Amino acid sequence: MSTTLERPAVTPAFQQVSTSRKLKNGFATVLVWLSFLIAVVPLVWVLYTVIANGIKRLPYTNWWSEDFGSVLPDEVGGGVLHAVIGTLLQGLVCAVIAVPIGMLVAIYLVEYGRGKLARLTTFMVDILSGVPSIVAALFIYALWITTLGLPRSGFAVSLALVLLMIPVVVRSAEEMLRIVPDDLREASYALGVPKWKTIMKIVLPTALSGIIGGIMMALARVMGETAPLLVLVGYSAYTNWNIFDGEQAALPLVMNNERATNSMDPGSVGFDRIWGAALTLVLIIALINLLATVFSRLVAPKKK
Amino acid sequence: MRAGDRIFQNLTTGSGIFVVALIGLIGIFLVIQAIPALRANHANFLFNHGWSTNDPTNMAFGIADLAEVTVATSVVALIIAMPISLGIALFLTQYAPSRLARPFAYVVDLLAAVPSIIFGLWGILVFAPAIEPFSQWINETFAWFPLLAPGNVEPNVRGTIFTAGIVLAVMILPIITSLSREVFQRTPTTHIEGALALGATRWEVIRTTVLPFGKAGYIGASMLGLGRALGETIALAVILLIPQGRNFDWSLFDGGATFASKIAQNYSEFNNPTSAGAYIAAGLVLFVLTFLVNFAARSIIAKKGD
């Protein structure tokens, strides 16, 4: 009996794959892997540059506790406290304005939006996410400074950042609200809870952990923007807590200012300051993302 | 309807209307601010190559150079980024082990989280010097080819459209990749299984099912990348050198300024409303340009979604 099994009477139905097809398949596999590796190279290179060059000044306490006001442009010393304060203040004020608006738009799109206006809103949110940061800055310049006659300030920057932050908040919040199961809403309605209370007390808390992640991501993104800073606020080497008046630094502005005023030879004061500020900015962004992860874990709905 | 419900619904709908109005307001305010400057302009705004706005009473500015440099840098970036993004998207959806696909996708998304000024400074201080021998070699060897001819900022080959285009390509990779990946992922399993049942190799499966299905989405994603490239500001302002004398002449080794980088580099002129108006006019053109590109991209993607 075993002999028949060892030698099948019919030839196999599947032919060997021809060499040319094999070659093409192998070639495509190599190309696809290669393209992924190509994308990883600049990422590693940029991160290496920022960390290796930026780490020099960061361990000194005065980097975190002083500004550049008391040191000469080519003098070693001083710190970026003024810029950290500016970045955080402008980011915070931007978030205070952009988050409620973005959340309301997302709630509108998920819970109420039907028909033409909803489609138009979705479309305009998409368009808004494609508006270049320099155009947002020019718009605020035209509105805030030319038309209303108000001074250039950190607050004007925050307003421009609001335009850039809203679409990101809407997109992520919308996505999170949509995956809240309808059963929850229906159960709430069945108990006679009004729709707005259902949204505030049932739908939002369920989606909150994901929404917070999206908000933090959006905040981190706008904190790295430079274009609005150039147009809407002057650079100051001194600490300024007043967001409504006067020149105010921010980390991207420090980098740009050092580039414009200092020598860019590797190892020079300006070079160290640029990468020090870059690493500080990257650390702040990383910290915000970390906080977001921890916080959204805490408020996530309990699974048994 | 209860009062609370009505208030809440009006509030959310109002926010929706606010966002719609915002786009209109941006356009209107830019137009209003641009008009006085355009009236005072002695040159043809669309076709003049020069940009002289120092004397508010005698301005002559045109966007021809800005438009050409903007298009040149964006097209270079797109030509580099499109095939690589396609490769990455295919890698993430078809090749990477499913356990690693998510972390790998996260790695590519990290590129999008790097602030653009860091890309710009890396581009001019680290990347450009590193590839200088290569740039120099291309520039010298292919100097007979107009696109690679000696540029208007020679002998410098660092702050050129060549360098800027490569850095810009890195910056738009994540947006093209993430959208293409989403589309490729939605390829119907029955198509893939059908191809496999016919004995197709992995590449043949991709060519016959994944690519035809995802083509529209991939093109839409690339156009979104183009929109991003057109509006990129600070990275280009940092990298591109401003030529003295000769205008942009369609060489990749030219320097120059894009719409966005020109505005960012000349913010000091914003103290004079008429001069500022000239830059706002350039910003208006950029706004319209990115609006059209994004509009087209979203239409392509939306059509595929139905």
Coordinates of C-alpha atoms in Angstrom, one line a residue:
Chain A
M1 CA 0.0 0.0 0.0
S2 CA 2.8 2.4 0.9
T3 CA 4.3 2.2 -2.5
T4 CA 1.4 3.9 -4.2
L5 CA 1.6 6.8 -1.7
E6 CA 5.3 7.3 -2.4
R7 CA 4.8 7.5 -6.1
P8 CA 1.7 9.4 -7.1
A9 CA 0.2 8.3 -10.5
V10 CA -0.6 11.8 -11.7
T11 CA 1.9 14.7 -12.0
P12 CA 1.3 17.5 -9.5
A13 CA -1.3 20.1 -10.6
F14 CA 0.9 23.0 -9.3
Q15 CA 3.9 23.8 -11.6
Q16 CA 7.0 25.3 -10.2
V17 CA 6.9 29.1 -10.3
S18 CA 9.0 30.3 -13.3
T19 CA 12.3 31.9 -12.7
S20 CA 11.4 35.3 -14.1
R21 CA 8.3 35.5 -11.8
K22 CA 10.5 34.4 -8.9
L23 CA 13.1 37.1 -9.7
K24 CA 10.5 39.8 -10.0
N25 CA 9.0 38.8 -6.7
G26 CA 12.4 38.9 -5.1
F27 CA 13.2 42.2 -6.6
A28 CA 10.0 43.8 -5.4
T29 CA 10.6 42.4 -1.9
V30 CA 14.1 43.9 -1.8
L31 CA 12.8 47.3 -3.0
V32 CA 10.0 47.4 -0.5
W33 CA 12.3 46.5 2.4
L34 CA 14.8 49.1 1.1
S35 CA 12.3 51.9 1.0
F36 CA 11.4 51.3 4.7
L37 CA 15.1 51.4 5.6
I38 CA 15.5 54.6 3.6
A39 CA 12.8 56.2 5.7
V40 CA 14.4 55.1 9.0
V41 CA 17.8 56.6 8.1
P42 CA 16.9 60.3 8.3
L43 CA 14.8 59.7 11.5
V44 CA 17.8 58.1 13.3
W45 CA 20.2 60.7 11.8
V46 CA 18.0 63.6 12.9
L47 CA 17.5 62.2 16.4
Y48 CA 21.2 61.4 16.7
T49 CA 22.1 65.0 15.7
V50 CA 19.7 66.5 18.2
I51 CA 20.8 64.3 21.1
A52 CA 24.5 64.2 20.4
N53 CA 24.9 68.0 19.9
G54 CA 22.2 69.0 22.3
I55 CA 23.3 67.1 25.3
K56 CA 26.3 69.4 26.0
R57 CA 24.5 72.3 27.7
L58 CA 21.5 70.5 29.2
P59 CA 23.2 69.0 32.4
Y60 CA 24.1 72.5 33.6
T61 CA 21.5 73.9 36.0
N62 CA 21.7 77.4 34.5
W63 CA 20.4 76.0 31.2
W64 CA 17.1 75.5 33.0
S65 CA 17.1 78.4 35.4
E66 CA 18.4 81.4 33.5
D67 CA 17.7 83.2 30.2
F68 CA 20.2 84.5 27.6
G69 CA 19.6 88.1 28.7
S70 CA 22.7 88.4 30.8
V71 CA 25.2 86.6 28.5
L72 CA 26.8 87.8 25.3
P73 CA 25.7 86.1 22.1
D74 CA 29.1 84.3 21.8
E75 CA 29.5 83.7 25.5
V76 CA 29.1 80.2 27.0
G77 CA 26.4 80.2 29.7
G78 CA 22.8 81.3 30.2
G79 CA 19.8 79.1 29.6
V80 CA 16.5 78.7 27.8
L81 CA 14.1 79.4 30.7
H82 CA 12.7 82.4 28.9
A83 CA 11.9 80.2 25.8
V84 CA 10.5 77.3 27.8
I85 CA 8.1 79.7 29.6
G86 CA 7.1 81.2 26.2
T87 CA 6.5 77.9 24.5
L88 CA 4.5 76.5 27.4
L89 CA 2.4 79.7 27.9
Q90 CA 1.6 80.1 24.2
G91 CA 0.8 76.4 23.9
L92 CA -1.4 76.4 27.0
V93 CA -3.4 79.5 25.9
C94 CA -3.8 78.0 22.4
A95 CA -5.1 74.7 23.9
V96 CA -7.5 76.5 26.2
I97 CA -9.1 78.1 23.1
A98 CA -8.7 75.3 20.6
V99 CA -9.8 72.3 22.6
P100 CA -13.4 73.4 23.5
I101 CA -14.0 74.5 19.9
G102 CA -12.5 71.4 18.4
M103 CA -14.5 69.2 20.8
L104 CA -17.8 70.9 20.0
V105 CA -17.2 70.6 16.3
A106 CA -16.4 66.9 16.8
I107 CA -19.5 66.4 18.9
Y108 CA -21.5 68.2 16.2
L109 CA -20.2 66.0 13.4
V110 CA -20.7 62.7 15.3
E111 CA -23.9 63.4 17.3
Y112 CA -25.9 66.0 15.4
G113 CA -24.4 66.6 11.9
R114 CA -26.6 65.4 9.1
G115 CA -26.8 66.7 5.5
K116 CA -25.1 69.6 3.8
L117 CA -23.7 71.6 6.7
A118 CA -22.1 68.5 8.2
R119 CA -20.5 67.6 4.9
L120 CA -19.3 71.1 4.4
T121 CA -17.9 71.2 8.0
T122 CA -16.0 68.0 7.5
F123 CA -14.6 69.3 4.3
M124 CA -13.6 72.6 5.8
V125 CA -11.9 70.9 8.7
D126 CA -9.8 69.0 6.1
I127 CA -9.0 72.2 4.3
L128 CA -8.1 73.9 7.6
S129 CA -5.6 71.0 8.3
G130 CA -3.9 71.8 5.0
V131 CA -3.6 75.5 5.6
P132 CA 0.2 76.4 5.8
S133 CA 1.3 77.8 9.2
I134 CA 2.6 80.9 7.5
V135 CA -0.9 81.6 6.1
A136 CA -2.5 81.1 9.5
A137 CA 0.1 83.6 10.8
L138 CA -0.7 86.1 8.0
F139 CA -4.4 85.8 8.7
I140 CA -3.9 86.6 12.4
Y141 CA -1.5 89.5 11.4
A142 CA -4.2 90.9 9.1
L143 CA -6.9 90.5 11.8
W144 CA -5.2 91.1 15.1
I145 CA -2.4 93.6 14.2
T146 CA -3.5 95.5 11.1
T147 CA -7.3 95.5 11.5
L148 CA -7.7 95.6 15.3
G149 CA -4.5 97.6 15.9
L150 CA -3.3 95.3 18.7
P151 CA 0.4 94.8 19.4
R152 CA 2.5 91.8 18.3
S153 CA 2.5 89.4 21.3
G154 CA 2.6 85.9 22.5
F155 CA -1.2 85.9 22.5
A156 CA -1.3 86.6 18.7
V157 CA 0.9 83.6 18.3
S158 CA -1.5 81.5 20.3
L159 CA -4.4 82.6 18.1
A160 CA -2.5 81.5 15.0
L161 CA -1.7 78.2 16.7
V162 CA -5.4 77.7 17.4
L163 CA -6.1 77.6 13.7
L164 CA -3.5 74.8 13.3
M165 CA -4.7 72.9 16.4
I166 CA -8.4 72.8 15.8
P167 CA -8.4 70.4 12.8
V168 CA -6.1 68.0 14.6
V169 CA -8.3 68.0 17.7
V170 CA -11.5 67.6 15.6
R171 CA -10.1 64.7 13.6
S172 CA -8.9 62.7 16.7
A173 CA -11.9 63.4 18.8
E174 CA -14.3 62.5 16.0
E175 CA -12.6 59.2 15.5
M176 CA -12.8 58.4 19.2
L177 CA -16.5 59.5 19.5
R178 CA -17.5 57.3 16.6
I179 CA -16.2 54.1 18.2
V180 CA -18.4 54.7 21.3
P181 CA -21.0 51.9 20.9
D182 CA -24.6 53.1 20.1
D183 CA -25.9 50.7 22.8
L184 CA -24.6 53.0 25.4
R185 CA -26.4 56.0 24.0
E186 CA -29.6 54.0 23.5
A187 CA -29.5 52.7 27.1
S188 CA -29.1 56.2 28.3
Y189 CA -32.1 57.5 26.2
A190 CA -34.2 54.6 27.4
L191 CA -33.7 55.8 31.0
G192 CA -35.0 59.2 30.0
V193 CA -31.7 61.0 30.0
P194 CA -31.7 64.0 27.6
K195 CA -29.4 63.9 24.7
W196 CA -27.0 66.6 25.8
K197 CA -26.6 64.9 29.2
T198 CA -26.0 61.6 27.5
I199 CA -23.2 63.1 25.5
M200 CA -21.6 64.9 28.4
K201 CA -22.0 62.1 31.0
I202 CA -21.9 58.9 28.9
V203 CA -20.3 59.4 25.5
L204 CA -17.5 61.8 26.4
P205 CA -16.2 60.0 29.4
T206 CA -16.1 56.8 27.4
A207 CA -14.1 58.3 24.7
L208 CA -12.0 60.6 27.0
S209 CA -8.8 58.6 27.2
G210 CA -8.4 58.5 23.4
I211 CA -9.4 62.2 23.0
I212 CA -6.7 63.3 25.5
G213 CA -4.1 61.4 23.5
G214 CA -5.2 63.3 20.4
I215 CA -5.2 66.7 22.2
M216 CA -1.7 66.2 23.5
M217 CA -0.4 65.1 20.1
A218 CA -1.9 68.3 18.6
L219 CA -0.4 70.4 21.4
A220 CA 3.0 68.9 20.8
R221 CA 2.7 69.6 17.1
V222 CA 1.8 73.3 17.4
M223 CA 4.6 73.9 20.0
G224 CA 7.2 73.2 17.4
E225 CA 5.8 75.7 14.9
T226 CA 8.1 78.5 14.0
A227 CA 6.4 80.5 11.2
P228 CA 3.7 82.2 13.4
L229 CA 6.4 83.2 15.9
L230 CA 8.4 85.0 13.3
V231 CA 5.5 87.1 12.0
L232 CA 3.6 87.6 15.3
V233 CA 6.0 88.2 18.1
G234 CA 9.5 89.6 18.5
Y235 CA 12.3 87.6 20.1
S236 CA 13.5 88.6 23.5
A237 CA 16.5 87.2 25.3
Y238 CA 14.8 88.0 28.6
T239 CA 12.1 86.2 30.5
N240 CA 8.6 87.7 29.8
W241 CA 5.6 86.2 31.6
N242 CA 3.1 88.6 30.0
I243 CA 1.6 86.9 27.0
F244 CA -0.4 89.9 26.0
D245 CA 2.4 92.4 25.7
G246 CA 6.0 92.7 24.7
E247 CA 8.5 90.4 23.0
Q248 CA 8.5 86.8 24.1
A249 CA 10.8 84.0 23.2
A250 CA 9.9 80.4 22.4
L251 CA 12.2 77.5 21.7
P252 CA 11.9 77.5 17.9
L253 CA 12.5 81.2 18.0
V254 CA 15.7 80.7 20.0
M255 CA 16.9 78.3 17.4
N256 CA 16.1 80.7 14.5
N257 CA 17.6 83.6 16.3
E258 CA 20.9 81.9 17.1
R259 CA 21.1 80.8 13.5
A260 CA 20.7 84.3 12.3
T261 CA 23.1 86.0 14.8
N262 CA 25.8 83.5 15.6
S263 CA 28.5 81.5 13.9
M264 CA 27.3 78.1 12.9
D265 CA 30.6 76.2 13.1
P266 CA 30.2 72.9 14.9
G267 CA 31.3 73.3 18.5
S268 CA 30.7 77.1 18.6
V269 CA 28.4 78.7 21.1
G270 CA 25.6 79.2 18.6
F271 CA 25.8 75.7 17.4
D272 CA 25.6 74.3 21.0
R273 CA 22.7 76.6 21.8
I274 CA 20.7 75.6 18.7
W275 CA 20.9 71.9 19.4
G276 CA 20.5 72.5 23.1
A277 CA 17.2 74.3 22.4
A278 CA 16.2 71.6 19.9
L279 CA 16.8 68.8 22.4
T280 CA 14.9 70.8 25.0
L281 CA 11.9 71.1 22.6
V282 CA 12.1 67.4 21.7
L283 CA 12.2 66.5 25.4
I284 CA 9.1 68.7 26.1
I285 CA 7.2 67.1 23.3
A286 CA 8.2 63.6 24.4
L287 CA 7.2 64.5 28.0
I288 CA 3.8 65.8 26.9
N289 CA 3.2 62.5 24.9
L290 CA 4.3 60.5 28.0
L291 CA 1.9 62.4 30.2
A292 CA -0.9 61.9 27.7
T293 CA -0.3 58.1 27.7
V294 CA -0.3 57.9 31.5
F295 CA -3.3 60.2 31.9
S296 CA -5.4 58.4 29.3
R297 CA -4.6 55.1 31.0
L298 CA -6.0 56.6 34.3
V299 CA -9.2 57.8 32.8
A300 CA -9.8 54.8 30.5
P301 CA -13.0 53.0 31.1
K302 CA -12.4 50.1 33.4
K303 CA -12.3 46.7 31.8
K304 CA -13.1 43.8 34.2
Chain B
M1 CA -37.2 69.5 22.8
R2 CA -35.8 70.4 26.2
A3 CA -34.0 73.7 26.7
G4 CA -30.7 72.1 27.6
D5 CA -30.8 70.0 24.4
R6 CA -31.6 73.0 22.3
I7 CA -28.8 75.1 23.7
F8 CA -26.3 72.2 23.4
Q9 CA -27.3 71.5 19.8
N10 CA -27.0 75.2 18.9
L11 CA -23.6 75.4 20.5
T12 CA -22.2 72.4 18.6
T13 CA -23.7 73.5 15.3
G14 CA -22.4 77.0 15.9
S15 CA -18.9 75.6 16.3
G16 CA -19.3 73.8 13.0
I17 CA -20.4 77.0 11.3
F18 CA -17.5 78.8 12.9
V19 CA -15.0 76.4 11.3
V20 CA -16.7 76.8 7.9
A21 CA -16.7 80.6 8.3
L22 CA -13.0 80.6 9.4
I23 CA -11.8 79.5 6.0
G24 CA -13.9 82.2 4.4
L25 CA -12.5 84.8 6.9
I26 CA -8.9 83.8 6.1
G27 CA -9.6 84.4 2.4
I28 CA -11.4 87.7 3.0
F29 CA -8.9 89.2 5.4
L30 CA -6.0 88.3 3.2
V31 CA -7.7 89.9 0.2
I32 CA -8.6 93.1 2.1
Q33 CA -5.0 93.5 3.3
A34 CA -3.5 92.6 -0.1
I35 CA -5.5 95.1 -2.2
P36 CA -3.7 98.4 -1.2
A37 CA -0.3 96.8 -1.9
L38 CA -1.5 95.4 -5.2
R39 CA -2.8 98.9 -6.2
A40 CA 0.5 100.4 -5.4
N41 CA 2.4 97.8 -7.4
H42 CA 4.1 99.1 -10.5
A43 CA 4.9 95.6 -11.9
N44 CA 2.8 92.7 -13.1
F45 CA 2.0 90.8 -9.9
L46 CA 1.8 87.4 -11.6
F47 CA 4.6 87.5 -14.2
N48 CA 7.2 89.8 -12.7
H49 CA 10.4 88.1 -11.4
G50 CA 11.7 90.9 -9.2
W51 CA 10.6 91.7 -5.6
S52 CA 11.2 95.2 -4.5
T53 CA 9.1 96.5 -1.7
N54 CA 11.6 98.5 0.4
D55 CA 10.1 101.9 -0.8
P56 CA 6.4 101.8 -0.1
T57 CA 5.8 104.6 -2.6
N58 CA 7.5 102.8 -5.4
M59 CA 6.9 99.1 -5.1
A60 CA 7.5 96.6 -7.9
F61 CA 6.9 93.0 -7.0
G62 CA 5.8 89.8 -8.7
I63 CA 5.4 86.2 -7.7
A64 CA 6.9 84.5 -10.8
D65 CA 10.2 83.6 -9.1
L66 CA 8.4 82.5 -5.9
A67 CA 6.0 80.3 -7.8
E68 CA 8.7 78.7 -9.8
V69 CA 10.9 77.9 -6.8
T70 CA 7.9 76.7 -4.8
V71 CA 6.9 74.3 -7.6
A72 CA 10.5 73.2 -8.2
T73 CA 11.2 72.3 -4.6
S74 CA 7.7 70.6 -4.1
V75 CA 8.1 68.6 -7.3
V76 CA 11.6 67.4 -6.4
A77 CA 10.3 66.4 -3.0
L78 CA 7.3 64.6 -4.5
I79 CA 9.4 62.7 -7.0
I80 CA 11.6 61.4 -4.2
A81 CA 8.9 60.8 -1.7
M82 CA 6.2 59.1 -3.8
P83 CA 8.0 55.9 -4.7
I84 CA 9.5 55.6 -1.2
S85 CA 6.1 56.1 0.5
L86 CA 4.6 53.5 -1.8
G87 CA 7.3 51.1 -0.8
I88 CA 6.8 51.8 2.9
A89 CA 3.0 51.5 2.7
L90 CA 3.4 48.2 0.9
F91 CA 6.0 47.1 3.4
L92 CA 3.7 47.9 6.4
T93 CA 0.6 46.3 4.9
Q94 CA 1.9 43.4 2.9
Y95 CA 5.4 42.5 4.1
A96 CA 6.0 43.4 7.7
P97 CA 5.1 40.7 10.2
S98 CA 1.7 41.7 11.6
R99 CA 3.2 41.8 15.1
L100 CA 5.7 44.5 14.0
A101 CA 3.5 46.4 11.5
R102 CA 2.2 48.7 14.2
P103 CA 5.5 49.6 15.8
F104 CA 7.0 50.1 12.4
A105 CA 4.2 52.4 11.4
Y106 CA 4.8 54.3 14.6
V107 CA 8.4 54.8 13.6
V108 CA 7.4 56.4 10.3
D109 CA 4.9 58.6 12.1
L110 CA 7.6 59.8 14.4
L111 CA 9.0 61.6 11.4
A112 CA 5.9 63.8 11.4
A113 CA 6.4 64.7 15.1
V114 CA 9.8 66.3 14.5
P115 CA 9.4 70.1 14.4
S116 CA 10.2 71.5 11.0
I117 CA 12.8 74.0 12.2
I118 CA 14.8 71.0 13.4
F119 CA 14.5 69.4 9.9
G120 CA 15.7 72.7 8.5
L121 CA 18.7 73.1 10.8
W122 CA 19.6 69.5 10.4
G123 CA 19.3 69.9 6.6
I124 CA 21.6 72.9 6.3
L125 CA 24.1 72.2 9.2
V126 CA 24.4 68.4 9.0
F127 CA 22.8 66.8 6.0
A128 CA 24.0 69.3 3.3
P129 CA 27.7 69.2 4.3
A130 CA 27.5 65.4 4.5
I131 CA 26.2 65.0 1.0
E132 CA 28.3 67.9 -0.4
P133 CA 30.8 65.7 -2.3
F134 CA 27.9 63.8 -3.9
S135 CA 26.0 67.1 -4.8
Q136 CA 29.3 68.5 -6.2
W137 CA 29.9 65.5 -8.3
I138 CA 26.4 65.5 -9.8
N139 CA 26.6 69.2 -10.4
E140 CA 30.0 68.9 -12.2
T141 CA 29.3 65.7 -14.1
F142 CA 25.9 66.6 -15.4
A143 CA 26.5 70.4 -15.8
W144 CA 25.5 70.1 -19.5
F145 CA 22.0 69.1 -18.5
P146 CA 20.0 72.3 -17.8
L147 CA 18.2 71.0 -14.7
L148 CA 21.6 70.2 -13.1
A149 CA 23.5 73.2 -14.4
P150 CA 25.7 75.4 -12.1
G151 CA 23.2 77.4 -10.1
N152 CA 22.9 81.1 -9.1
V153 CA 24.4 80.5 -5.7
E154 CA 27.5 78.6 -6.9
P155 CA 30.0 77.4 -5.9
N156 CA 27.8 76.7 -2.9
V157 CA 25.9 73.4 -3.5
R158 CA 24.5 73.2 0.1
G159 CA 21.6 75.8 0.2
T160 CA 20.1 74.7 -3.0
I161 CA 16.8 73.4 -4.3
F162 CA 18.5 70.0 -4.6
T163 CA 19.1 69.8 -0.8
A164 CA 15.8 71.4 0.1
G165 CA 13.9 69.0 -2.1
I166 CA 15.5 66.0 -0.4
V167 CA 14.8 67.3 3.1
L168 CA 11.2 68.2 2.1
A169 CA 10.8 64.7 0.8
V170 CA 11.6 63.3 4.2
M171 CA 9.1 65.7 5.8
I172 CA 6.2 64.6 3.5
L173 CA 6.9 60.9 3.7
P174 CA 4.8 60.2 6.8
I175 CA 1.6 61.9 5.5
I176 CA 1.7 60.0 2.1
T177 CA 2.6 56.8 3.8
S178 CA -0.1 56.8 6.5
L179 CA -2.9 57.5 4.1
S180 CA -1.7 55.0 1.5
R181 CA -1.3 52.4 4.2
E182 CA -4.9 53.0 5.3
V183 CA -6.2 52.5 1.7
F184 CA -4.0 49.4 1.0
Q185 CA -5.2 47.8 4.2
R186 CA -8.8 48.0 3.0
T187 CA -8.1 45.8 -0.1
P188 CA -10.9 43.2 0.0
T189 CA -9.5 39.9 1.4
T190 CA -11.5 38.0 -1.3
H191 CA -9.4 39.7 -4.0
I192 CA -6.1 38.8 -2.3
E193 CA -7.3 35.2 -1.6
G194 CA -8.5 34.9 -5.2
A195 CA -5.1 35.9 -6.6
L196 CA -3.3 33.6 -4.1
A197 CA -5.6 30.7 -5.2
L198 CA -4.5 31.3 -8.8
G199 CA -0.9 30.7 -7.7
A200 CA 0.2 34.4 -7.7
T201 CA 3.5 35.3 -6.0
R202 CA 3.4 38.0 -3.4
W203 CA 4.4 40.7 -5.9
E204 CA 1.7 39.5 -8.3
V205 CA -0.9 39.7 -5.6
I206 CA 0.1 43.3 -5.0
R207 CA 0.2 44.2 -8.7
T208 CA -3.1 42.7 -9.5
T209 CA -5.2 43.5 -6.4
V210 CA -3.6 45.9 -3.9
L211 CA -2.3 48.5 -6.3
P212 CA -5.4 48.8 -8.6
F213 CA -7.6 49.0 -5.4
G214 CA -5.4 51.6 -3.7
K215 CA -4.4 53.7 -6.7
A216 CA -6.8 56.5 -6.2
G217 CA -6.1 56.7 -2.5
Y218 CA -2.4 56.7 -3.1
I219 CA -2.7 59.6 -5.6
G220 CA -4.9 61.5 -3.2
A221 CA -2.4 60.9 -0.4
S222 CA 0.5 62.2 -2.7
M223 CA -1.5 65.3 -3.4
L224 CA -1.9 65.9 0.3
G225 CA 1.8 65.6 0.6
L226 CA 2.2 68.1 -2.2
G227 CA -0.1 70.5 -0.4
R228 CA 2.2 70.1 2.7
A229 CA 5.3 70.7 0.6
L230 CA 3.9 73.8 -1.0
G231 CA 3.3 75.4 2.4
E232 CA 6.4 74.3 4.2
T233 CA 7.9 77.4 5.7
I234 CA 10.8 77.5 8.1
A235 CA 12.7 74.4 6.9
L236 CA 13.0 76.0 3.5
A237 CA 13.7 79.5 4.9
V238 CA 16.6 78.0 6.7
I239 CA 18.0 75.8 3.9
L240 CA 17.5 77.8 0.7
L241 CA 20.2 80.5 0.0
I242 CA 19.1 83.8 -1.4
P243 CA 20.9 84.4 -4.7
Q244 CA 22.5 87.7 -5.4
G245 CA 21.8 88.9 -8.9
R246 CA 20.7 86.0 -11.2
N247 CA 17.1 84.9 -10.8
F248 CA 15.9 81.3 -10.6
D249 CA 16.7 79.6 -13.9
W250 CA 15.4 76.1 -13.6
S251 CA 18.5 74.5 -12.2
L252 CA 18.2 72.3 -9.1
F253 CA 21.4 73.9 -7.9
D254 CA 19.8 77.3 -7.8
G255 CA 19.0 79.0 -4.5
G256 CA 15.9 81.1 -4.1
A257 CA 12.8 81.6 -2.0
T258 CA 9.3 79.9 -2.0
F259 CA 6.1 81.8 -1.1
A260 CA 6.3 80.7 2.4
S261 CA 10.1 81.1 3.0
K262 CA 10.0 84.6 1.4
I263 CA 7.4 85.7 3.9
A264 CA 9.2 84.1 6.8
Q265 CA 12.5 85.7 5.9
N266 CA 11.2 89.2 5.5
Y267 CA 9.0 89.5 8.7
S268 CA 11.1 92.6 9.6
E269 CA 9.4 94.5 6.7
F270 CA 6.0 94.0 8.4
N271 CA 6.3 97.3 10.2
N272 CA 5.1 99.1 7.1
P273 CA 1.5 98.2 6.2
T274 CA 2.0 98.6 2.4
S275 CA 5.1 96.5 2.3
A276 CA 3.4 93.9 4.5
G277 CA 0.5 93.9 2.1
A278 CA 2.8 92.7 -0.7
Y279 CA 3.8 89.6 1.4
I280 CA 0.1 89.1 2.4
A281 CA -0.7 89.1 -1.4
A282 CA 2.0 86.3 -1.8
G283 CA 0.4 84.5 1.2
L284 CA -3.0 84.8 -0.5
V285 CA -1.7 83.1 -3.6
L286 CA -0.2 80.3 -1.4
F287 CA -3.5 79.9 0.4
V288 CA -5.4 79.6 -2.9
L289 CA -2.8 77.1 -4.2
T290 CA -2.9 74.9 -1.2
F291 CA -6.7 75.1 -1.1
L292 CA -7.0 73.9 -4.7
V293 CA -4.4 71.1 -4.1
N294 CA -6.1 69.9 -0.9
F295 CA -9.5 70.2 -2.5
A296 CA -8.5 67.9 -5.4
A297 CA -6.8 65.5 -3.0
R298 CA -9.8 65.2 -0.7
S299 CA -12.2 64.8 -3.7
I300 CA -10.1 61.9 -5.0
I301 CA -10.0 60.2 -1.6
A302 CA -13.7 60.8 -0.9
K303 CA -14.8 59.4 -4.3
K304 CA -12.9 56.2 -3.5
G305 CA -14.5 56.0 -0.1
D306 CA -18.0 55.7 -1.4

